[in-house]
XYZ file of C-alpha atoms in Angstrom:
571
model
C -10.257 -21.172 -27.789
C -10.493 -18.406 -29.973
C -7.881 -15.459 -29.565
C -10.114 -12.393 -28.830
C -7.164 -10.145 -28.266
C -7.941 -6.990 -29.736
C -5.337 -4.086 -28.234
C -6.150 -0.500 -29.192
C -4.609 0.606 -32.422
C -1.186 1.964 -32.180
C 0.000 5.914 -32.271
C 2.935 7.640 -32.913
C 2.333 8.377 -29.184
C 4.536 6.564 -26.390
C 2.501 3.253 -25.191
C 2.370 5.077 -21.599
C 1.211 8.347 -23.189
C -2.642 8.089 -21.419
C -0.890 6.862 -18.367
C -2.233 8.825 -15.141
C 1.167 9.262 -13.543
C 1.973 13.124 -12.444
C 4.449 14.001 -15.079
C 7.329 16.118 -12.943
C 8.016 20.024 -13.931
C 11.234 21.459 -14.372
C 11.583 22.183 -10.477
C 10.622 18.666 -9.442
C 13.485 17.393 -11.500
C 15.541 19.561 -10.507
C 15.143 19.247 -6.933
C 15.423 15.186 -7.630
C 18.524 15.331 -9.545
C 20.239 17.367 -6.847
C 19.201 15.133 -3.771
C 21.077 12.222 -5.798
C 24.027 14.262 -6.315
C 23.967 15.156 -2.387
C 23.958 11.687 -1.453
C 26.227 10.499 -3.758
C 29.158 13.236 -2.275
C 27.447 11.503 1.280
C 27.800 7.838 0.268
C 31.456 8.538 -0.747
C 32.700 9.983 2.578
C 30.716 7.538 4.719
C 32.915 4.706 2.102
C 36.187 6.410 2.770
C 35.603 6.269 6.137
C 35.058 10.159 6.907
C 31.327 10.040 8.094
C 30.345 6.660 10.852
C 27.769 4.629 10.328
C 26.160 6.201 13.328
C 26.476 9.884 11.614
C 25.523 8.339 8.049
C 22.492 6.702 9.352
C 20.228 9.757 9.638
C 21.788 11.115 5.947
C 21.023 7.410 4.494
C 17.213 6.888 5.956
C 16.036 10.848 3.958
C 16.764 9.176 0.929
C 15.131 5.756 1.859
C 18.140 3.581 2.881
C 17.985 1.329 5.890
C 20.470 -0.978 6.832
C 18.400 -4.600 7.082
C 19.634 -8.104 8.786
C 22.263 -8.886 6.136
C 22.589 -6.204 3.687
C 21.151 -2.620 2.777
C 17.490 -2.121 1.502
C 16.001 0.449 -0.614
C 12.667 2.029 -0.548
C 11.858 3.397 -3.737
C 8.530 6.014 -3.013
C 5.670 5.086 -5.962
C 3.380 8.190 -5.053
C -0.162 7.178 -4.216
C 0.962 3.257 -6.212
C 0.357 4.686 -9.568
C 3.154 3.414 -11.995
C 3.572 3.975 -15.947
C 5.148 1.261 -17.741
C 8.083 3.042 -18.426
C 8.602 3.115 -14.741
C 7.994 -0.445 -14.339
C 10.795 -1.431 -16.901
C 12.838 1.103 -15.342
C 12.222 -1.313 -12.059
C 13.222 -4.063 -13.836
C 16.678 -2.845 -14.604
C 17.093 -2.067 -11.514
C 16.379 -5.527 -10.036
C 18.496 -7.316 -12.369
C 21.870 -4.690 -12.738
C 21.950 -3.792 -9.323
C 19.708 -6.513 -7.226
C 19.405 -9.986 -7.006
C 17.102 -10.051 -9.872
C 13.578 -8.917 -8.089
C 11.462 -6.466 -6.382
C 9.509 -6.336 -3.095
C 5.421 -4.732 -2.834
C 4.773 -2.861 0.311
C 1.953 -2.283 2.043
C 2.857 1.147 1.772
C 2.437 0.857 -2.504
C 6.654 1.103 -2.560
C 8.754 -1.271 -3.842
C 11.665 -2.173 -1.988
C 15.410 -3.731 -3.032
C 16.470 -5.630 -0.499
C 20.659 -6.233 -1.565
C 21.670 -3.272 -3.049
C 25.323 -2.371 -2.472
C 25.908 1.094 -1.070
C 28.150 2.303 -3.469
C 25.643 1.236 -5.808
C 23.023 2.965 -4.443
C 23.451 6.717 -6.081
C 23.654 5.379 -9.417
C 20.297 3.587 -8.624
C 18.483 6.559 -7.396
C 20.232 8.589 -11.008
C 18.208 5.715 -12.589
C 15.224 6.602 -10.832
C 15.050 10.445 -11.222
C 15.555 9.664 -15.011
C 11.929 8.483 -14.679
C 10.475 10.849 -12.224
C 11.048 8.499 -9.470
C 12.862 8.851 -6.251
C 13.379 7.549 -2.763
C 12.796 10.504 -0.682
C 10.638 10.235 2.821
C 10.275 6.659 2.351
C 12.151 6.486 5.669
C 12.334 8.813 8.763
C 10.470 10.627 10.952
C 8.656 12.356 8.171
C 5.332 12.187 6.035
C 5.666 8.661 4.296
C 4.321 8.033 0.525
C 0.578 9.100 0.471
C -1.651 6.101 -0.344
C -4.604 5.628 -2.271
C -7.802 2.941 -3.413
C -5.904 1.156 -6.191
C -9.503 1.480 -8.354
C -9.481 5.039 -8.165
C -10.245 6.934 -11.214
C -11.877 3.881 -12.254
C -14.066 2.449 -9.830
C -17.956 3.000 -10.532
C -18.041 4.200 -6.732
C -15.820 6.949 -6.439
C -17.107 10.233 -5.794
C -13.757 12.028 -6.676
C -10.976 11.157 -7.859
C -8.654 11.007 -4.779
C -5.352 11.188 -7.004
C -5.714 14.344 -7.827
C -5.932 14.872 -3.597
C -3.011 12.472 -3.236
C -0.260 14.456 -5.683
C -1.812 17.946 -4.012
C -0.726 16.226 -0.394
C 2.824 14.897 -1.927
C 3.789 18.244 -2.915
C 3.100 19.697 0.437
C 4.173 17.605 2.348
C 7.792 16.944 0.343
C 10.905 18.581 1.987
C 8.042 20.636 4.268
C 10.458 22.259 6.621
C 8.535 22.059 9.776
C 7.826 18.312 9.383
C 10.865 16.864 8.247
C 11.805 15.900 11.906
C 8.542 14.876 13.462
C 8.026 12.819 16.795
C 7.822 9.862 14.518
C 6.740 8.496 11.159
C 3.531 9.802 9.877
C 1.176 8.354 7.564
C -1.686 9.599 5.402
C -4.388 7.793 3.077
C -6.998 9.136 1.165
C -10.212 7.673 -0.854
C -12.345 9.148 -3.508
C -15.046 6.013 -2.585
C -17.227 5.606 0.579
C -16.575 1.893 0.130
C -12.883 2.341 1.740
C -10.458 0.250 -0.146
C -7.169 2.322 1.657
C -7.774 1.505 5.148
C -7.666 5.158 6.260
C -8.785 4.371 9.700
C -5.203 2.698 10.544
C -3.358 6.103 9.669
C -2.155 8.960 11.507
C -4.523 11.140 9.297
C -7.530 9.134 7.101
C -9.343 11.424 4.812
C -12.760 9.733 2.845
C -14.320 11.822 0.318
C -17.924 12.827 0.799
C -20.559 15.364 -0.223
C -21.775 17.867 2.090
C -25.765 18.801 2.195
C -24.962 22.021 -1.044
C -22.962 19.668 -3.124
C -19.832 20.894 -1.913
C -16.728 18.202 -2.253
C -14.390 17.510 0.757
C -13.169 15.161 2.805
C -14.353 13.273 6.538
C -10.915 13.749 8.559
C -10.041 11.097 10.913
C -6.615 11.271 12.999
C -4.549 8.915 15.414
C -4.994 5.745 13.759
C -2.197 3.132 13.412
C -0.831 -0.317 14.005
C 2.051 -1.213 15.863
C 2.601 -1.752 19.300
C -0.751 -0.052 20.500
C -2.660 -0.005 17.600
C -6.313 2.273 17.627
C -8.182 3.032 15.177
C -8.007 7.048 14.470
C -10.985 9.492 15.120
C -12.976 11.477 13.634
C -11.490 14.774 13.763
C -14.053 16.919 11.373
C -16.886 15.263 9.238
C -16.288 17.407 6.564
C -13.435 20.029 5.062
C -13.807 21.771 1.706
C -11.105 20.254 -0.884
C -9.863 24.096 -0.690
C -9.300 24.039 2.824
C -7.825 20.487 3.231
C -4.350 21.556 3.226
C -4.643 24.548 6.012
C -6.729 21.743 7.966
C -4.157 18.910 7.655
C -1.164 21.733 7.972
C -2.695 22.616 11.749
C -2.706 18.818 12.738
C 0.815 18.453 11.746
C 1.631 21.178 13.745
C -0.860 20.094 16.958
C 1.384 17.047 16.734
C 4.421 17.858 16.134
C 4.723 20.567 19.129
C 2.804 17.610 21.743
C 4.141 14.599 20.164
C 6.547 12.390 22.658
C 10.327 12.713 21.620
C 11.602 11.107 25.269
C 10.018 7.667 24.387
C 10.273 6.264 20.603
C 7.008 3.522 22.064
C 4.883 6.518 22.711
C 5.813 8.855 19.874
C 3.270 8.344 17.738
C 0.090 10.215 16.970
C -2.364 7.986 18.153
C -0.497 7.943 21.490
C -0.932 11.580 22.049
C -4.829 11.425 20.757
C -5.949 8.532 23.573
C -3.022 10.028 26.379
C -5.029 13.576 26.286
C -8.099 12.100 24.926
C -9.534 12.710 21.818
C -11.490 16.019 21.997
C -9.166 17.945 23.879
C -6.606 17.001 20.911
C -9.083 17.928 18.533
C -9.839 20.972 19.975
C -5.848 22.301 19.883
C -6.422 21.593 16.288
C -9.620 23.666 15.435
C -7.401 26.811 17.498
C -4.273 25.950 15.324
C -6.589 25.682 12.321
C -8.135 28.940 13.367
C -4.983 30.900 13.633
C -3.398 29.926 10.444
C -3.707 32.431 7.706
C -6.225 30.720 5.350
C -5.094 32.435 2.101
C -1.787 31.071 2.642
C -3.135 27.572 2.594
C -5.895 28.232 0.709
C -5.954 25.202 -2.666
C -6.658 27.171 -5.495
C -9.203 25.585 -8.184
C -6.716 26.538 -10.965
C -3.871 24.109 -9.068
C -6.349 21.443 -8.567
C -7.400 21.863 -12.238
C -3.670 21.586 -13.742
C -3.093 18.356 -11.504
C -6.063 16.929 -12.715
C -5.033 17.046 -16.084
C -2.651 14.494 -15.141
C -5.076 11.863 -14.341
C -7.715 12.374 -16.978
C -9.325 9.765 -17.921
C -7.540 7.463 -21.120
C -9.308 7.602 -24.534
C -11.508 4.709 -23.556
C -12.997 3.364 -27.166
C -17.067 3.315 -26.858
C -18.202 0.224 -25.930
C -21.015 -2.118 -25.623
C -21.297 -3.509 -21.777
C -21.117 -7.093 -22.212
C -18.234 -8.396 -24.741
C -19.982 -11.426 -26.187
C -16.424 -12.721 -26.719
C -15.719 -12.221 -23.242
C -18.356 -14.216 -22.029
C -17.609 -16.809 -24.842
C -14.038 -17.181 -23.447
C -15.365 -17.725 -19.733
C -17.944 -19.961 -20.656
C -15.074 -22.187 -22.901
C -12.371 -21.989 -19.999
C -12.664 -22.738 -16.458
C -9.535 -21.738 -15.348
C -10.364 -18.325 -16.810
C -14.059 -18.413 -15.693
C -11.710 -18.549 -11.758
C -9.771 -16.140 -12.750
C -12.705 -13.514 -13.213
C -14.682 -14.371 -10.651
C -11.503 -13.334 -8.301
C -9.843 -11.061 -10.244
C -11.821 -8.292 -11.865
C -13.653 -5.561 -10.293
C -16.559 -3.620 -12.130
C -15.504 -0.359 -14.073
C -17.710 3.015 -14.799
C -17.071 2.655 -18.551
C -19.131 0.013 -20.016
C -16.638 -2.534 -21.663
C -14.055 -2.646 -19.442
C -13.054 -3.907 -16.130
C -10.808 -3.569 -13.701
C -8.039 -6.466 -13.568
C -5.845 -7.572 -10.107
C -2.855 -9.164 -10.883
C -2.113 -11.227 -7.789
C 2.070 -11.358 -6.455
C 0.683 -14.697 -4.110
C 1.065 -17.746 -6.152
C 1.253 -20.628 -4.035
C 3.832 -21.243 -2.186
C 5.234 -17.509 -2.874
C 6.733 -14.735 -1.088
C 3.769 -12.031 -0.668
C 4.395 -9.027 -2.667
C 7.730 -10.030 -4.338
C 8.025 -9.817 -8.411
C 10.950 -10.851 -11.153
C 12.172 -8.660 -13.268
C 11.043 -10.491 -15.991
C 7.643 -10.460 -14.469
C 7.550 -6.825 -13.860
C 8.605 -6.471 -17.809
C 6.320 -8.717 -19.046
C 3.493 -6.670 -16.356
C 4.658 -3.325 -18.127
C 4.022 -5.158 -21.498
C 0.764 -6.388 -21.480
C -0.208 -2.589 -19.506
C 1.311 -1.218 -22.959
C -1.161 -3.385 -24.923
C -4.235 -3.618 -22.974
C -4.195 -0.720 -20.429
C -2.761 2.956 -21.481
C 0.597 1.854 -20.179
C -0.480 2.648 -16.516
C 0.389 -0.284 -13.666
C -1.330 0.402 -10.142
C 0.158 -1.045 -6.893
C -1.866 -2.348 -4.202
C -1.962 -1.757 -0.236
C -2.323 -5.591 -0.440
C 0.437 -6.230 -2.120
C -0.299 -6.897 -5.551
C -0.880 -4.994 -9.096
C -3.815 -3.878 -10.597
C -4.282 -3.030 -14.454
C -7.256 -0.489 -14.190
C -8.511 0.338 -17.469
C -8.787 -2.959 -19.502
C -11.460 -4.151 -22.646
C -13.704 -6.843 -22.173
C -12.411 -8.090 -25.256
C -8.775 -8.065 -24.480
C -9.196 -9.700 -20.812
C -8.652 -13.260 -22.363
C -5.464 -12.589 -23.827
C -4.073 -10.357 -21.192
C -5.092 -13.609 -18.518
C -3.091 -15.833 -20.961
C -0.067 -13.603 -20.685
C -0.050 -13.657 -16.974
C -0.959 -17.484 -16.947
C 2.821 -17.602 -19.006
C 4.790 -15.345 -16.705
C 3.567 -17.175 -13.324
C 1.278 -13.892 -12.411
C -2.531 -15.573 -13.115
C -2.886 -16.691 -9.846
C -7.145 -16.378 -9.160
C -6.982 -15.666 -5.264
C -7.623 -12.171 -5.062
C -9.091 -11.596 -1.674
C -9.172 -15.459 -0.805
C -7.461 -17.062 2.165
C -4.144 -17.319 0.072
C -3.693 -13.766 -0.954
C -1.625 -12.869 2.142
C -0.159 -9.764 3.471
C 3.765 -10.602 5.146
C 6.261 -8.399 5.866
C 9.725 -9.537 5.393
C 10.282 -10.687 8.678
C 13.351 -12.281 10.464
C 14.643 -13.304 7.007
C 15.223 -9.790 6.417
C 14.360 -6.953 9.242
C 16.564 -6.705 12.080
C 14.059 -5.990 13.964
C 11.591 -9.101 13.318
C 11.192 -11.571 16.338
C 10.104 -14.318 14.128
C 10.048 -15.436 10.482
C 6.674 -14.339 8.275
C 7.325 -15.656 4.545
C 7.868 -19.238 5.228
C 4.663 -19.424 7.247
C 3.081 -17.199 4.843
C 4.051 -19.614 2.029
C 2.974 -23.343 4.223
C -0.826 -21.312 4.354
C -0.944 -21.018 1.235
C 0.545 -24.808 0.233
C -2.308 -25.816 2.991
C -5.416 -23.985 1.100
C -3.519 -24.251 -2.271
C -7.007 -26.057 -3.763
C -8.737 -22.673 -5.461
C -12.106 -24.311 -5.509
C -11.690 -24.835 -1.286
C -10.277 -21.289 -1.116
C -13.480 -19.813 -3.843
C -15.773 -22.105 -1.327
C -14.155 -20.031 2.144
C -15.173 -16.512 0.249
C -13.397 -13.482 1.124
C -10.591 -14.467 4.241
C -7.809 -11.830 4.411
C -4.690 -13.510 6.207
C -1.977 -10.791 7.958
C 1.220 -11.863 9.200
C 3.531 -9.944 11.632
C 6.842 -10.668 12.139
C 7.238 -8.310 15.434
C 4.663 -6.198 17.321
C 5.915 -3.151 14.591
C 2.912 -4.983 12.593
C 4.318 -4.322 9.110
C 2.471 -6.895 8.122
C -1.136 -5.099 9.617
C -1.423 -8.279 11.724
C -4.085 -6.419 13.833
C -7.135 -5.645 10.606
C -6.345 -9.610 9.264
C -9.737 -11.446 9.415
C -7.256 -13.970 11.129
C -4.478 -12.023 11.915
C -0.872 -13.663 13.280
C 1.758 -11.773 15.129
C 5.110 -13.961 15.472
C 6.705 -13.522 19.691
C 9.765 -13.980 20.809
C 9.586 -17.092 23.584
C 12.899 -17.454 25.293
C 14.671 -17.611 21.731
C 12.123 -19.722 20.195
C 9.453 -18.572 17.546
C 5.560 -18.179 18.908
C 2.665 -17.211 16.846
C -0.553 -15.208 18.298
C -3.726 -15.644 16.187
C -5.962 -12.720 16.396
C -9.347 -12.743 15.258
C -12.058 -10.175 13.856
C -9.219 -7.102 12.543
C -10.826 -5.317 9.176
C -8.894 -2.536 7.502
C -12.044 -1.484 5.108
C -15.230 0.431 5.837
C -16.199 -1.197 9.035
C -12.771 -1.348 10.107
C -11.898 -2.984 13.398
C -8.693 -4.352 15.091
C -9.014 -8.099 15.988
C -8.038 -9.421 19.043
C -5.766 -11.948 20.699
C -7.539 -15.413 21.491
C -5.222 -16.980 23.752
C -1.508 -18.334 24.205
C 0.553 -18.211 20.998
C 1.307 -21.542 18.715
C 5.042 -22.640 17.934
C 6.281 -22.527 14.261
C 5.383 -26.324 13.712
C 1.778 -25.681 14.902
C 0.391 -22.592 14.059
C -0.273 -23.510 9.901
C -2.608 -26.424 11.840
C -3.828 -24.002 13.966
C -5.143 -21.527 11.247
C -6.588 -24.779 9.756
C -8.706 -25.767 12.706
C -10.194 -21.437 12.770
C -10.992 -22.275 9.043
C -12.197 -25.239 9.611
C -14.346 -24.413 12.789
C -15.849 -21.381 10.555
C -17.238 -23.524 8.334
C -18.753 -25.864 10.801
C -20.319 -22.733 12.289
C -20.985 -20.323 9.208
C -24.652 -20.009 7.550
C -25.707 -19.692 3.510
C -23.983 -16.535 2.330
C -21.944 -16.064 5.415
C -18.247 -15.192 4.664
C -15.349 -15.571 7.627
C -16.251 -12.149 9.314
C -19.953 -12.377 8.982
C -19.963 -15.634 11.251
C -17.768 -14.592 13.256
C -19.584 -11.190 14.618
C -22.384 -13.623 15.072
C -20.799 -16.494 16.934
C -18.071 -14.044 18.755
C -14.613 -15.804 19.813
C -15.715 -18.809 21.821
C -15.905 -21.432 19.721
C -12.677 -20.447 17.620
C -11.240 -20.508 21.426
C -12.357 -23.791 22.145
C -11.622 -25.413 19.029
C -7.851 -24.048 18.988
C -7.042 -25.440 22.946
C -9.615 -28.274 23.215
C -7.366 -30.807 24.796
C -7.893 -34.610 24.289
């Protein structure tokens, strides 16, 4: 096979130079580098003894530091899962000086440490703010990390760029004084594309970018969605608010919520309790007369700000290119295993010549979202040679490379082929989503990665998994649904059964544009039984689907029955 690697020529300019990360001011620095130095004075009494673990706890979870089954665990916040390579190294170091030599993906686009020693933990988050990173509101009852479509900026789709959006909403909502101790966690995701690739309807706020009838720009608002115990999908709260107004808007539903929200009972705390308890208009209604009392000027997002942010995330000095790379096709054409890899794996980009490239963190037999740090080092590499320096991170937990030549997808496969990241099952039955479960979270019921891993040993055969299409497998370890159990095309929630582990299949849950929350088909499967069980819903799908048909499609036209029938037919 010919080597049609052909990286951009090099500068005198850093490798992630074009990388679309915001690039922090003086104050944001600031402001980071004193938080550290806080908790470092905090970490050092709670050591000696002068603070409890019961008075450290709320100190420890601002700067993203929970205290797991066996050890600590750090949340590190990647803002809206945009990365520069840089950043990515910086990861690295941290994973192999301080960790037990790897990372963790959220669904959340963080990255979590999961063995960090305490007194560790300041000079970690030093390391960090050294790179414009930090840990802050990655925990408690605060606005989480903003998320985001991992094409954006990119995707031929997009009707704005919703980064810009995304970095407008972190600085708001970071340190906000009025929502730093809200009923509960609160959640926002935003798209720039009506095909939604950030499941916005599972949020507490889900804003989709649209057009109104003069051309305006703005943003359909939908509140009270989420997972968990009583998931619902959220509602729509206004079809359309100018990009100026968007922060006065989303400023009076933190407020509606945080002055109704349930602080008696942690179960009914959330936003989408309060929505369905008073019933969505009446809620939405308190909004429009906070919304109409708040002094618009104040909130008002002036064109100038949204111009200077959206400097950050110009586009890179793409090179002007034919669409088809004839040594592209040449190289798919000559290699099969690359041929897979593309037909999974890459997702069509608005310049012509390039593509959009998703590394998958599922090889077979993996833990879902985890990474090396030689992995994430070789990752920042090849997005030094082949895409501006600039490293996306998925809802899904995996990467994406955004912004990469025709020419140059060969080689960069090759690399990831070599550092165990090639893996062609983007979307397929084997590219799961798991939270850590009981090997980790204290508050898991059941185990997630080992069942997670014995799915994917089952459908480990890429041409069977190519043949199923598009099947997105979630796994739960508790009814928190960390692992968004509830939008899985086959979804599996692991129950506590007098001690023992249990496993519900749901059936029918979507996160994207038609998104829906699957439900329960009957009595739960023990841990021996339920990778068989998943295997007889695959297998009764394709007894059952038509040409074309993928899992979901058949489904909606069959309904539950037969997936019923086929899991507790008795001989």
């Amino acid at each position: 096979m010919p080597d049609t690697h052909s990286p951009a020529p090099r500068s005198n300019q850093p490798a992630d130079a074009h990388a679309a990360v915001y690039r922090y001011d003086e104050y944001d620095k600031t402001f980071i580098f004193e938080r550290v130095e806080q908790f470092r004075t905090q970490v050092e009494r709670r050591l000696k003894g002068e603070l409890t673990e019961e008075e450290f706890k709320p100190i420890r979870l601002m700067n993203g530091l929970y205290l797991q089954l066996h050890a600590y665990m750090l949340r590190v916040a990647v803002p809206y899962g945009m990365l520069s390579s840089t950043q990515v190294r910086r990861l690295a170091r941290i994973a192999r000086v301080y960790d037990k030599g790897y990372g963790h993906f959220t669904t959340r686009q963080n990255i979590q440490f999961n063995w960090p020693r305490l007194e560790d933990v300041p000079a970690i988050l030093h390391e960090l703010a050294e790179v414009d990173m930090h840990a802050i509101q990655t925990s408690g009852n605060c606005i989480r990390n903003v998320t985001t479509d991992q094409f954006c900026g990119a995707a031929a789709d997009e009707l704005v760029d919703p980064r810009v959006y995304a970095e407008i909403l972190r600085q708001w909502s970071t340190a906000h004084p009025e929502f730093t101790y809200l009923p509960r966690k609160f959640k926002i995701a935003i798209t720039g594309s009506p095909d939604d690739r950030a499941a916005v309807q599972v949020h507490d706020i889900g804003l989709i970018a649209r057009r109104d009838d003069q051309g305006r720009t703005g943003f359909t608002v939908y509140v009270g969605g989420g997972l968990g115990r009583t998931p619902y999908l959220g509602v729509k709260a206004r079809d359309f608010v100018p990009v100026e107004e968007i922060i006065g808007y989303l400023e009076a539903v933190l407020r509606t919520y945080n002055q109704l929200g349930r602080r008696d009972n942690i179960y009914k705390a959330r936003i989408k309790i309060t929505v369905n308890e008073m019933g969505p208009e009446k809620f939405i209604g308190l909004i429009e007369e906070e919304y109409a009392r708040l002094p618009r000027q104040k909130f008002h997002v002036d064109p100038a700000i949204v111009d200077a942010i959206r400097t950050h995330f110009a586009p890179p000095p793409f090179a002007d290119l034919p669409a088809v790379s004839d040594g592209f096709e040449a190289a798919r054409q000559a290699d099969p295993a690359f041929a897979r890899w593309v037909r999974n794996n890459l997702h069509p980009h608005r310049q012509p010549g390039y593509a959009i490239a998703t590394i998958s963190l599922k090889p077979i037999g993996g833990i879902p979202g985890d990474i090396e740090a030689d992995q994430m080092e070789t990752v920042a590499d090849l997005a030094d040679l082949y895409s501006f320096g600039e490293v996306r991170v998925t809802h899904e937990q995996n990467l994406v490379l955004a912004h990469v030549r025709q020419d140059d997808l060969y080689a960069l496969w090759q690399g990831l082929e070599k550092a165990g990241l090639g893996t062609a099952n983007a979307g397929l039955i084997s590219d799961i989503i798991a939270c850590p479960g009981l090997d980790y979270c204290a508050l898991a019921n059941t185990r997630s990665i080992p069942i997670a891993q014995q799915i994917s040993e089952r459908f480990a055969d890429l041409d069977r998994q190519h043949d199923l299409g598009a099947l997105k497998i979630k796994i739960s370890g508790c009814i928190n649904a960390c692992g968004h159990h509830h939008v899985g095309h086959i979804g599996i929630l692991g129950v506590d059964k007098k001690g023992e582990e249990f496993f519900q299949i749901l059936l029918g849950g979507n996160a994207g544009t038609n998104a829906a929350l699957g439900e329960i088909v009957g009595p739960g499967f023990g841990y021996d039984e339920i990778v068989d069980a998943v295997e007889t819903v695959v297998n009764t799908f394709v007894s059952l689907r038509r040409p074309g048909e993928i899992f979901i499609d058949t489904l909606a036209r069959t309904g539950h029955a037969p997936f019923k029938e086929a899991l507790y037919a008795r001989a």
